[in-house]
Coordinates of C-alpha atoms in Angstrom, one line a residue:
Chain A
X1 CA 134.8 178.2 35.9
X2 CA 137.0 175.1 35.6
X3 CA 139.6 176.3 38.2
X4 CA 136.6 176.7 40.6
X5 CA 135.6 173.6 40.0
X6 CA 139.0 172.2 40.5
X7 CA 139.1 174.0 43.9
X8 CA 135.7 172.3 45.3
X9 CA 136.7 168.9 44.2
X10 CA 140.1 168.2 44.9
X11 CA 140.4 169.4 48.5
X12 CA 142.5 166.3 49.3
X13 CA 145.1 167.5 46.6
X14 CA 146.3 170.1 48.7
X15 CA 147.4 168.0 51.4
X16 CA 149.4 165.8 48.9
X17 CA 151.4 168.7 47.3
X18 CA 152.3 170.6 50.5
X19 CA 154.8 173.8 50.7
X20 CA 156.8 174.0 47.3
X21 CA 154.0 175.7 45.1
X22 CA 151.9 177.1 47.8
X23 CA 152.3 180.4 46.9
X24 CA 151.7 180.1 43.2
X25 CA 148.6 178.0 44.2
X26 CA 147.0 180.7 46.6
X27 CA 147.6 183.1 43.6
X28 CA 145.9 180.9 41.3
X29 CA 143.2 180.1 44.0
X30 CA 142.5 183.9 44.3
X31 CA 142.3 184.6 40.6
X32 CA 140.0 181.5 40.2
X33 CA 137.9 183.6 43.1
X34 CA 138.2 186.7 41.2
X35 CA 137.5 185.4 37.5
X36 CA 133.7 185.2 37.8
X37 CA 133.6 188.8 38.4
X38 CA 135.8 190.2 36.1
X39 CA 133.6 190.4 33.1
X40 CA 131.0 192.2 35.0
X41 CA 133.4 194.5 36.8
X42 CA 135.5 195.3 33.5
X43 CA 132.3 195.8 31.4
X44 CA 131.0 198.4 33.8
X45 CA 134.1 200.2 34.2
X46 CA 134.3 200.5 30.4
X47 CA 130.8 201.6 29.8
X48 CA 130.0 204.0 32.8
X49 CA 133.4 205.3 34.1
X50 CA 135.3 205.9 30.9
X51 CA 132.5 207.9 29.4
X52 CA 132.5 210.2 32.5
X53 CA 136.0 210.6 32.5
X54 CA 135.6 212.1 28.7
X55 CA 132.6 214.2 30.2
X56 CA 135.0 215.5 32.5
X57 CA 137.4 216.3 29.8
X58 CA 134.9 217.9 27.6
X59 CA 133.7 220.1 30.3
X60 CA 137.0 222.0 30.1
X61 CA 136.7 222.7 26.5
X62 CA 135.1 225.2 24.4
X63 CA 132.9 223.2 22.1
X64 CA 130.0 224.0 19.8
X65 CA 129.7 221.2 17.3
X66 CA 128.0 223.9 15.1
X67 CA 131.0 226.4 15.1
X68 CA 134.2 223.9 15.0
X69 CA 136.6 226.6 14.3
X70 CA 136.3 228.1 18.0
X71 CA 136.9 224.6 19.9
X72 CA 139.6 224.9 22.6
X73 CA 140.5 225.0 26.3
X74 CA 138.1 226.8 28.1
X75 CA 139.3 226.2 31.5
X76 CA 136.8 226.8 34.2
X77 CA 134.4 229.0 31.7
X78 CA 132.1 226.4 31.4
X79 CA 131.6 226.1 35.2
X80 CA 131.1 230.0 35.4
X81 CA 128.5 230.0 32.8
X82 CA 126.5 227.1 34.4
X83 CA 126.5 229.1 38.1
X84 CA 125.7 232.1 36.4
X85 CA 123.7 231.7 33.3
X86 CA 120.3 232.6 34.5
X87 CA 118.7 229.8 32.9
X88 CA 121.0 226.9 33.9
X89 CA 121.0 228.5 37.5
X90 CA 117.2 228.1 37.5
X91 CA 117.6 224.6 36.3
X92 CA 119.9 223.9 39.6
X93 CA 117.4 225.5 42.2
X94 CA 114.5 223.7 40.0
X95 CA 116.2 220.3 40.4
X96 CA 116.8 220.9 44.1
X97 CA 113.5 222.0 44.9
X98 CA 111.6 219.4 42.8
X99 CA 113.4 216.6 44.5
X100 CA 112.9 218.0 47.9
X101 CA 109.3 218.3 47.6
X102 CA 108.7 215.0 45.9
X103 CA 110.9 213.1 48.3
X104 CA 109.4 214.6 51.5
X105 CA 105.9 214.5 50.3
X106 CA 106.1 210.9 49.2
X107 CA 108.0 209.8 52.1
X108 CA 105.1 211.3 54.5
X109 CA 102.3 209.9 52.5
X110 CA 104.2 206.9 51.9
X111 CA 104.8 206.3 55.8
X112 CA 100.9 206.9 56.6
X113 CA 100.0 204.2 53.8
X114 CA 102.5 201.7 55.2
X115 CA 101.2 202.3 58.9
X116 CA 97.8 201.5 57.5
X117 CA 98.8 198.4 55.3
X118 CA 100.7 197.1 58.4
X119 CA 97.3 196.5 59.9
X120 CA 95.0 193.6 59.1
X121 CA 92.1 194.3 57.1
X122 CA 89.8 192.8 54.4
X123 CA 91.4 192.8 51.0
X124 CA 95.0 193.9 52.2
X125 CA 96.7 192.2 49.3
X126 CA 94.4 193.8 46.8
X127 CA 94.6 197.4 48.2
X128 CA 98.3 197.0 48.3
X129 CA 98.2 195.9 44.7
X130 CA 96.2 199.1 43.7
X131 CA 98.6 201.5 45.4
X132 CA 101.7 199.6 43.7
X133 CA 100.2 200.5 40.5
X134 CA 101.3 203.8 40.0
X135 CA 104.9 202.8 40.4
X136 CA 104.3 200.4 37.4
X137 CA 103.0 202.6 34.9
X138 CA 105.7 203.3 32.1
X139 CA 106.9 206.8 33.4
X140 CA 106.4 208.5 30.1
X141 CA 102.6 207.1 29.8
X142 CA 102.0 208.1 33.6
X143 CA 103.1 211.6 32.7
X144 CA 101.2 211.8 29.5
X145 CA 97.9 210.5 31.4
X146 CA 98.5 213.4 34.0
X147 CA 99.2 216.2 30.9
X148 CA 96.1 214.8 28.9
X149 CA 93.7 212.9 31.0
X150 CA 93.8 214.3 34.3
X151 CA 95.2 217.9 34.4
X152 CA 93.7 219.0 30.7
X153 CA 92.0 222.4 31.8
X154 CA 89.0 221.7 29.7
X155 CA 88.4 218.0 29.7
X156 CA 90.5 216.4 32.3
X157 CA 89.2 214.3 35.0
X158 CA 90.2 216.5 37.8
X159 CA 88.0 219.7 36.5
X160 CA 85.4 217.1 35.3
X161 CA 85.2 216.0 38.9
X162 CA 84.9 219.5 40.0
X163 CA 82.3 220.3 37.6
X164 CA 80.1 217.1 38.5
X165 CA 80.7 217.8 42.3
X166 CA 79.5 221.8 41.8
X167 CA 76.6 220.5 39.4
X168 CA 75.3 218.3 42.5
X169 CA 74.7 221.6 44.3
X170 CA 73.3 223.2 41.3
X171 CA 76.1 225.2 40.4
X172 CA 77.4 225.8 36.9
X173 CA 80.3 227.7 37.9
X174 CA 82.7 225.2 39.3
X175 CA 86.2 226.1 40.0
X176 CA 88.3 225.0 36.9
X177 CA 92.3 224.7 37.5
X178 CA 94.9 225.0 35.1
X179 CA 98.1 223.9 36.6
X180 CA 99.9 223.0 33.7
X181 CA 100.0 226.8 32.7
X182 CA 99.4 228.3 36.1
X183 CA 101.7 226.2 38.3
X184 CA 103.4 223.9 36.4
X185 CA 106.4 223.0 38.6
X186 CA 103.4 221.8 40.9
X187 CA 102.0 219.9 38.4
X188 CA 105.5 217.8 37.9
X189 CA 105.6 217.7 41.6
X190 CA 102.2 216.0 41.8
X191 CA 102.6 213.5 39.2
X192 CA 105.8 212.5 40.5
X193 CA 104.7 212.3 44.4
X194 CA 101.9 210.1 42.8
X195 CA 104.2 207.7 41.2
X196 CA 106.8 207.7 44.0
X197 CA 104.6 207.0 47.0
X198 CA 104.4 203.7 46.5
X199 CA 108.4 203.0 46.2
X200 CA 108.4 204.8 49.7
X201 CA 105.6 202.7 50.9
X202 CA 107.2 199.4 49.9
X203 CA 110.5 200.4 51.5
X204 CA 108.6 201.6 55.0
X205 CA 106.5 198.7 54.8
X206 CA 109.4 196.3 54.5
X207 CA 111.0 197.9 57.4
X208 CA 107.6 197.5 59.6
X209 CA 107.4 194.0 59.1
X210 CA 111.0 193.6 60.1
X211 CA 110.1 195.3 63.3
X212 CA 110.8 193.1 66.5
X213 CA 107.0 192.7 67.7
X214 CA 108.2 191.6 71.4
X215 CA 109.3 195.1 72.2
X216 CA 106.0 196.3 71.0
X217 CA 104.2 193.8 73.1
X218 CA 106.1 194.6 76.3
X219 CA 105.2 198.3 75.7
X220 CA 101.6 197.4 75.4
X221 CA 101.9 195.5 78.6
X222 CA 103.1 198.6 80.3
X223 CA 100.3 200.5 78.9
X224 CA 102.0 202.6 76.4
X225 CA 99.6 204.9 74.0
X226 CA 100.0 203.6 70.2
X227 CA 101.4 207.2 69.8
X228 CA 104.0 206.8 72.2
X229 CA 104.9 203.2 70.8
X230 CA 104.9 204.7 67.3
X231 CA 107.1 207.6 68.4
X232 CA 109.5 205.6 70.6
X233 CA 109.7 202.2 69.2
X234 CA 108.5 202.1 65.6
X235 CA 109.9 205.5 64.5
X236 CA 113.6 204.9 65.6
X237 CA 113.2 201.5 64.2
X238 CA 112.0 202.8 60.7
X239 CA 114.7 205.7 60.9
X240 CA 117.2 203.7 58.7
X241 CA 114.4 202.9 56.2
X242 CA 113.3 206.2 56.0
X243 CA 116.7 207.4 55.3
X244 CA 117.2 204.9 52.8
X245 CA 113.8 205.9 50.8
X246 CA 114.6 209.3 50.9
X247 CA 118.1 209.1 49.7
X248 CA 117.6 206.5 47.1
X249 CA 114.3 208.7 46.0
X250 CA 116.4 211.7 46.0
X251 CA 118.8 209.7 43.5
X252 CA 116.1 208.5 41.0
X253 CA 114.4 211.9 41.2
X254 CA 117.1 214.2 40.6
X255 CA 117.8 212.3 37.7
X256 CA 114.1 212.7 36.4
X257 CA 113.7 213.2 32.7
X258 CA 110.4 211.6 31.5
X259 CA 108.0 213.9 33.7
X260 CA 109.8 217.2 32.8
X261 CA 110.2 216.3 29.1
X262 CA 106.3 215.2 28.9
X263 CA 104.4 217.3 31.1
X264 CA 105.9 220.7 30.4
X265 CA 108.9 220.5 28.2
X266 CA 110.9 222.2 30.5
X267 CA 108.7 225.4 29.9
X268 CA 107.9 228.0 32.7
X269 CA 110.5 227.4 34.9
X270 CA 110.2 223.5 35.4
X271 CA 113.5 222.4 33.3
X272 CA 115.8 220.5 35.7
X273 CA 119.2 220.0 35.1
X274 CA 118.8 216.6 33.2
X275 CA 116.5 218.3 30.6
X276 CA 118.4 221.5 30.9
X277 CA 121.6 219.2 29.9
X278 CA 119.6 217.3 27.3
X279 CA 118.7 220.4 25.4
X280 CA 122.1 222.2 25.6
X281 CA 123.8 219.4 24.0
X282 CA 121.0 218.0 21.9
X283 CA 119.6 221.1 20.6
X284 CA 122.2 224.0 21.4
X285 CA 125.0 221.6 20.4
X286 CA 127.2 223.3 23.4
X287 CA 128.9 220.3 24.3
X288 CA 131.6 221.8 26.6
X289 CA 128.6 223.7 28.5
X290 CA 126.3 220.6 28.9
X291 CA 129.5 218.6 30.1
X292 CA 129.9 221.0 32.8
X293 CA 126.5 221.0 33.8
X294 CA 126.8 217.3 33.8
X295 CA 129.6 217.5 36.1
X296 CA 127.7 219.6 38.5
X297 CA 124.8 217.1 38.6
X298 CA 127.5 214.4 39.6
X299 CA 129.0 216.4 42.5
X300 CA 125.4 217.2 43.7
X301 CA 124.4 213.5 43.4
X302 CA 128.0 212.6 45.1
X303 CA 126.8 214.4 47.9
X304 CA 123.4 212.8 48.3
X305 CA 125.0 209.3 47.7
X306 CA 127.7 209.4 50.4
X307 CA 124.8 209.6 52.8
X308 CA 122.9 207.0 50.9
X309 CA 125.9 204.7 50.7
X310 CA 126.2 205.0 54.5
X311 CA 122.6 204.1 55.0
X312 CA 123.0 201.4 52.6
X313 CA 126.0 200.3 54.3
X314 CA 124.4 200.1 58.0
X315 CA 121.6 198.0 56.5
X316 CA 124.0 195.8 54.7
X317 CA 126.3 195.3 57.7
X318 CA 123.0 194.3 59.5
X319 CA 122.2 191.7 57.2
X320 CA 125.9 190.4 56.8
X321 CA 126.0 189.8 60.6
X322 CA 123.0 187.5 60.5
Chain B
X1 CA 109.9 184.0 66.4
X2 CA 107.9 186.9 65.3
X3 CA 105.2 184.8 63.9
X4 CA 104.8 183.2 67.1
X5 CA 104.6 186.3 69.3
X6 CA 101.3 187.5 68.5
X7 CA 99.8 184.2 69.9
X8 CA 101.9 184.7 73.0
X9 CA 100.6 188.1 73.3
X10 CA 97.0 187.0 73.0
X11 CA 97.5 184.2 75.9
X12 CA 99.4 186.3 78.3
X13 CA 96.8 189.2 79.1
X14 CA 94.2 186.4 80.1
X15 CA 96.5 184.7 82.1
X16 CA 97.4 187.5 84.4
X17 CA 95.1 188.8 86.7
X18 CA 95.9 192.4 87.4
X19 CA 95.0 195.7 85.6
X20 CA 93.5 194.7 82.2
X21 CA 91.7 197.8 81.4
X22 CA 95.2 199.6 79.4
X23 CA 96.2 196.4 78.4
X24 CA 93.2 195.2 76.7
X25 CA 92.9 198.8 75.0
X26 CA 96.2 198.7 73.8
X27 CA 95.8 195.1 72.4
X28 CA 92.9 195.8 70.5
X29 CA 94.7 198.7 68.6
X30 CA 97.8 197.0 68.0
X31 CA 97.5 193.3 67.7
X32 CA 98.3 192.7 64.1
X33 CA 96.2 189.9 63.8
X34 CA 92.8 191.6 64.3
X35 CA 91.0 193.1 61.7
X36 CA 91.2 196.7 62.1
X37 CA 88.1 198.5 60.3
X38 CA 89.0 202.0 60.4
X39 CA 92.4 201.3 59.1
X40 CA 91.0 199.1 56.4
X41 CA 88.5 201.6 55.0
X42 CA 91.3 204.4 55.4
X43 CA 93.7 202.2 53.2
X44 CA 90.9 201.5 50.8
X45 CA 90.0 204.8 50.3
X46 CA 93.5 206.0 49.6
X47 CA 94.5 202.9 47.7
X48 CA 91.5 203.7 45.2
X49 CA 92.6 207.5 45.2
X50 CA 96.1 206.4 43.9
X51 CA 94.6 203.7 41.5
X52 CA 92.4 206.5 39.9
X53 CA 94.3 207.8 37.2
X54 CA 95.3 204.1 36.1
X55 CA 91.8 203.1 36.4
X56 CA 90.7 206.2 34.4
X57 CA 93.4 205.6 31.7
X58 CA 92.1 201.9 31.3
X59 CA 88.5 203.3 31.1
X60 CA 89.1 206.1 28.8
X61 CA 90.9 204.0 26.6
X62 CA 87.8 202.0 25.9
X63 CA 85.5 204.9 25.3
X64 CA 85.1 206.8 21.8
X65 CA 87.0 209.8 21.4
X66 CA 84.0 212.0 21.8
X67 CA 82.9 210.3 24.8
X68 CA 86.4 210.5 26.3
X69 CA 87.1 214.4 26.1
X70 CA 84.0 215.5 28.2
X71 CA 83.6 217.8 31.0
X72 CA 82.0 216.4 33.5
X73 CA 83.4 212.9 32.8
X74 CA 81.1 210.4 31.0
X75 CA 81.9 207.2 33.0
X76 CA 79.0 205.1 31.9
X77 CA 79.4 205.9 28.2
X78 CA 79.5 203.1 26.0
X79 CA 82.5 200.7 25.7
X80 CA 84.4 200.3 22.4
X81 CA 87.6 199.0 21.1
X82 CA 87.8 202.0 18.8
X83 CA 91.0 203.6 20.2
X84 CA 92.9 200.3 20.0
X85 CA 91.8 199.6 16.5
X86 CA 93.1 203.2 15.9
X87 CA 96.4 202.8 17.5
X88 CA 97.3 199.7 16.1
X89 CA 95.9 200.3 12.6
X90 CA 97.8 201.4 9.7
X91 CA 95.0 204.6 9.2
X92 CA 96.5 206.4 12.2
X93 CA 99.6 206.9 10.0
X94 CA 102.7 205.4 12.2
X95 CA 102.4 201.7 13.4
X96 CA 103.7 201.2 17.3
X97 CA 104.7 197.4 16.4
X98 CA 108.3 198.4 15.3
X99 CA 109.0 200.2 18.4
X100 CA 107.4 197.5 20.6
X101 CA 109.4 195.2 19.0
X102 CA 112.7 197.4 19.6
X103 CA 111.3 197.6 23.3
X104 CA 111.0 193.8 23.6
X105 CA 114.4 193.2 21.7
X106 CA 116.2 195.6 23.9
X107 CA 114.7 194.8 27.4
X108 CA 114.9 191.2 26.8
X109 CA 118.3 190.8 25.4
X110 CA 119.9 193.3 28.0
X111 CA 118.1 191.4 30.9
X112 CA 119.6 188.1 29.4
X113 CA 123.1 189.9 29.2
X114 CA 122.8 191.5 32.6
X115 CA 121.9 187.5 34.0
X116 CA 125.0 186.3 32.1
X117 CA 127.3 188.9 33.4
X118 CA 125.6 189.2 37.0
X119 CA 125.3 185.7 38.0
X120 CA 128.7 184.6 38.2
X121 CA 129.8 188.1 39.8
X122 CA 127.3 187.7 42.6
X123 CA 128.7 184.0 42.9
X124 CA 132.2 185.5 43.4
X125 CA 130.8 188.0 46.0
X126 CA 128.4 185.7 48.0
X127 CA 129.4 182.1 48.0
X128 CA 133.3 182.1 47.4
X129 CA 133.8 185.8 48.4
X130 CA 136.4 187.4 47.2
X131 CA 138.8 189.6 49.4
X132 CA 137.5 193.1 50.0
X133 CA 134.1 191.9 48.5
X134 CA 132.3 195.1 50.0
X135 CA 134.6 197.4 48.2
X136 CA 133.7 196.0 45.0
X137 CA 129.8 195.8 46.0
X138 CA 130.1 199.5 46.7
X139 CA 131.7 200.2 43.4
X140 CA 128.8 198.6 41.8
X141 CA 126.4 200.6 43.7
X142 CA 128.3 203.7 42.8
X143 CA 127.8 203.5 39.1
X144 CA 124.3 203.2 39.5
X145 CA 124.2 206.6 41.5
X146 CA 125.9 208.3 38.7
X147 CA 123.2 210.3 36.8
X148 CA 122.9 209.2 33.0
X149 CA 123.1 212.7 32.0
X150 CA 126.8 212.9 33.2
X151 CA 127.8 210.1 30.7
X152 CA 125.4 210.8 27.9
X153 CA 127.4 213.2 25.6
X154 CA 130.4 211.1 25.4
X155 CA 127.9 207.9 24.7
X156 CA 126.3 209.9 21.8
X157 CA 129.6 211.0 20.3
X158 CA 131.1 207.5 20.5
X159 CA 127.9 206.2 18.9
X160 CA 128.2 208.7 16.1
X161 CA 131.6 208.4 15.3
X162 CA 131.3 204.5 15.0
X163 CA 127.9 204.6 13.3
X164 CA 126.2 203.0 16.3
X165 CA 123.5 205.6 16.6
X166 CA 120.0 204.3 16.2
X167 CA 121.2 200.8 16.5
X168 CA 119.6 198.7 18.7
X169 CA 122.7 196.7 20.0
X170 CA 124.1 199.9 21.2
X171 CA 121.0 200.7 23.1
X172 CA 121.3 197.0 24.4
X173 CA 124.6 197.5 25.7
X174 CA 123.6 200.8 27.5
X175 CA 120.8 199.0 29.3
X176 CA 122.9 196.2 30.4
X177 CA 125.3 198.7 32.0
X178 CA 122.1 200.3 33.5
X179 CA 121.0 197.1 35.1
X180 CA 124.0 195.3 35.9
X181 CA 124.5 196.9 39.2
X182 CA 121.1 196.5 40.6
X183 CA 121.2 192.6 39.5
X184 CA 124.5 192.3 41.3
X185 CA 123.5 193.7 44.5
X186 CA 119.9 191.7 44.3
X187 CA 121.5 188.3 43.2
X188 CA 124.3 188.7 45.9
X189 CA 121.7 188.7 48.4
X190 CA 119.7 185.8 47.1
X191 CA 122.8 183.8 46.8
X192 CA 123.5 184.9 50.4
X193 CA 120.7 182.9 51.5
X194 CA 122.2 179.7 50.4
X195 CA 122.8 177.9 53.7
X196 CA 126.9 177.4 54.1
X197 CA 126.3 174.1 55.7
X198 CA 124.3 172.9 52.2
X199 CA 127.5 174.0 50.6
X200 CA 129.8 172.2 52.9
X201 CA 127.6 169.2 52.8
X202 CA 127.8 169.3 49.2
X203 CA 131.5 169.9 48.9
X204 CA 131.9 166.7 51.6
X205 CA 129.9 164.6 49.4
X206 CA 132.3 165.2 46.5
X207 CA 129.9 167.3 44.6
X208 CA 131.7 169.2 41.5
X209 CA 130.7 172.9 41.2
X210 CA 128.2 172.1 38.4
X211 CA 126.4 170.0 40.6
X212 CA 126.6 172.1 43.3
X213 CA 125.1 175.0 41.3
X214 CA 122.1 172.9 39.8
X215 CA 121.3 170.9 42.8
X216 CA 122.1 173.5 45.8
X217 CA 122.3 177.1 44.8
X218 CA 119.8 176.9 41.9
X219 CA 116.6 175.9 43.7
X220 CA 117.4 178.4 46.5
X221 CA 118.4 181.2 44.1
X222 CA 115.9 180.5 41.4
X223 CA 113.0 182.8 42.5
X224 CA 115.4 185.3 43.2
X225 CA 116.8 185.3 39.8
X226 CA 113.4 185.6 38.0
X227 CA 112.7 188.5 40.0
X228 CA 115.8 190.0 39.3
X229 CA 115.3 189.3 35.6
X230 CA 111.4 191.0 35.8
X231 CA 113.0 194.2 37.3
X232 CA 115.6 194.4 34.8
X233 CA 113.0 194.0 32.0
X234 CA 110.9 196.8 33.8
X235 CA 113.9 199.3 33.9
X236 CA 114.7 198.7 30.3
X237 CA 111.3 198.9 29.0
X238 CA 110.8 202.1 30.7
X239 CA 113.8 204.0 30.0
X240 CA 113.5 207.1 27.7
X241 CA 116.5 209.3 28.0
X242 CA 119.0 206.9 26.4
X243 CA 116.6 205.7 23.9
X244 CA 115.7 209.3 23.0
X245 CA 119.4 210.5 22.4
X246 CA 120.6 207.1 21.1
X247 CA 117.9 206.0 18.8
X248 CA 115.7 207.5 16.3
X249 CA 113.7 206.3 13.4
X250 CA 114.9 202.5 13.1
X251 CA 115.4 201.7 16.9
X252 CA 113.1 203.7 18.8
X253 CA 111.7 202.2 21.5
X254 CA 108.0 202.3 23.0
X255 CA 108.4 205.0 25.4
X256 CA 110.2 207.0 22.2
X257 CA 106.9 206.3 20.2
X258 CA 104.9 207.6 23.2
X259 CA 106.7 211.0 23.4
X260 CA 104.8 211.4 19.8
X261 CA 101.7 212.1 21.8
X262 CA 103.4 214.7 23.8
X263 CA 102.0 217.4 22.0
X264 CA 98.9 215.6 20.8
X265 CA 95.6 217.7 21.2
X266 CA 92.5 216.5 23.0
X267 CA 91.0 215.1 19.9
X268 CA 92.7 211.7 20.7
X269 CA 92.6 211.2 24.4
X270 CA 91.2 207.7 23.8
X271 CA 94.0 207.0 21.8
X272 CA 96.6 208.4 24.0
X273 CA 95.2 206.2 26.7
X274 CA 95.1 203.4 24.6
X275 CA 98.9 203.7 23.7
X276 CA 99.6 204.4 27.5
X277 CA 97.5 201.2 28.5
X278 CA 99.3 199.0 25.3
X279 CA 102.9 200.0 26.6
X280 CA 102.4 199.9 30.2
X281 CA 100.8 196.5 30.2
X282 CA 104.2 194.4 30.0
X283 CA 105.5 196.4 33.0
X284 CA 102.3 196.1 35.0
X285 CA 102.5 192.4 34.3
X286 CA 105.8 192.0 35.5
X287 CA 105.7 194.3 38.3
X288 CA 102.7 192.4 39.8
X289 CA 104.6 189.2 39.4
X290 CA 107.7 190.5 41.3
X291 CA 106.1 192.8 43.7
X292 CA 107.6 191.4 46.8
X293 CA 111.1 191.6 45.2
X294 CA 110.5 194.9 43.6
X295 CA 111.3 196.7 46.6
X296 CA 114.6 194.8 47.1
X297 CA 115.7 195.4 43.6
X298 CA 114.9 199.5 43.9
X299 CA 116.6 199.7 47.3
X300 CA 119.5 197.5 45.8
X301 CA 119.1 194.6 47.9
X302 CA 119.6 196.4 51.0
X303 CA 116.1 195.9 52.4
X304 CA 114.2 192.6 52.1

């Protein structure tokens, strides 16, 4: 801090003492610039990178804390198990399916909502606030509400509304759903789409509002239809925002634990990798296996993150150029 | 520029004389300054649909247990505070207060720690950028993209070995590392908004760092810092996996407390809703307060 102060307040000093210790001064200056950065950087390296290195090491060990005698080097055995064990392989497929379905559905619905909210209408601010609400309920609480208040087969709101609508037509045999036991993965997907659509909507709305209106107006002058304007102007402009929303959404949803844990407790083929890993080390005490599965998640995330980083970078460069 | 152009669009078609039919039609659909009734109705219907689970949660929390669990739903049932009394009352067995206090402690203290670490870092990355600052930014981002599950076992083993399991301070450190990258990214984008001319002017006037920070940087960056703090608070408050693995009886947070309701049967629906409302309230307030910056935080400052 103090060296940085010195740098700002003593520009004359540099002229007074020229070449002799110029190199030392420049080095000191570089460190003065770096110093404020270091605490955050060092802290993050210790708390996030070090544990992952340990995970990597453990993933090559045979280590079940319940049978300490058998601990030893396992080579790629854990990785083979992750890829061949039916439960863990199922967890990999579930993770991919869950992530892709939630991201695509919430992107499409979010795009529709963003296009609507980009127009001016009465009470737009309030409508926007209502739309953000799903994203602001604590995730465990949201999952609990879906499980007990909405999807419960006997008194949940969804079946309740079905009963009510059918009774309006004089029927006392309304269709009653039981998603949680008949299509549990669908239940998880629906609750996550509900929760993540606002996120996509906000990103896409930011994209829409940064759209240069002069080209749109020029297109209108030339008699372009709204669809043509959307297809050839809006959508290309939104592409980066769609990519960013999709990739960030994917990175967050791959890691989802709360919804799976709360809605189904991983039952009936809904266990994704985070939940499976949690179970493998927390209940089964299979440390080596859990670590290998963790490394698999990281490899998958790196694949997605590489694209995400590129997208963020292009937006970032645009901003830096301003 | 963009605020001026709609007005320009309104003037131009009237000035020109030739084929106006197409233009008018296009304009009436696209002009953002015009009320659009159809879009408004559609948006409102969807907004209500999306808000229904939240509104239903709030309504149910004010119903009695018997009115809460009916099919068809009893919307017009009498309102009561019973579920809240039951939730906070000692009669229910476990008091939610320790977990709420733990959540508040963990969220607030980790947010303070994040700000202490992130503000100087963001300063070094924007106002006096270090060499290769973009590389540093992407390193921060990459730590955020690593799933928690990939590091949780060593953290758990470490905490168990040093006796930090079920200790709120260890959780605070974890939350700090979880939010630090987001905070650095957001804060950098806010500090980058400080005009260079203002900084140069301050330097020419001989202002030292403290004065520059207080008079030039703080006024521009303060709203952004506040929004960053709110977003870090939300993330910490919401977090479940780390809390579930690293805490237990003593340091359990509100989301961990909520997991006690996972297998709760229908008899306590109103209480479940009351619990969900109480625990979501701080986030709802913080989120609505920071909603303009929320997307910036979630997209790591890449989108404004």
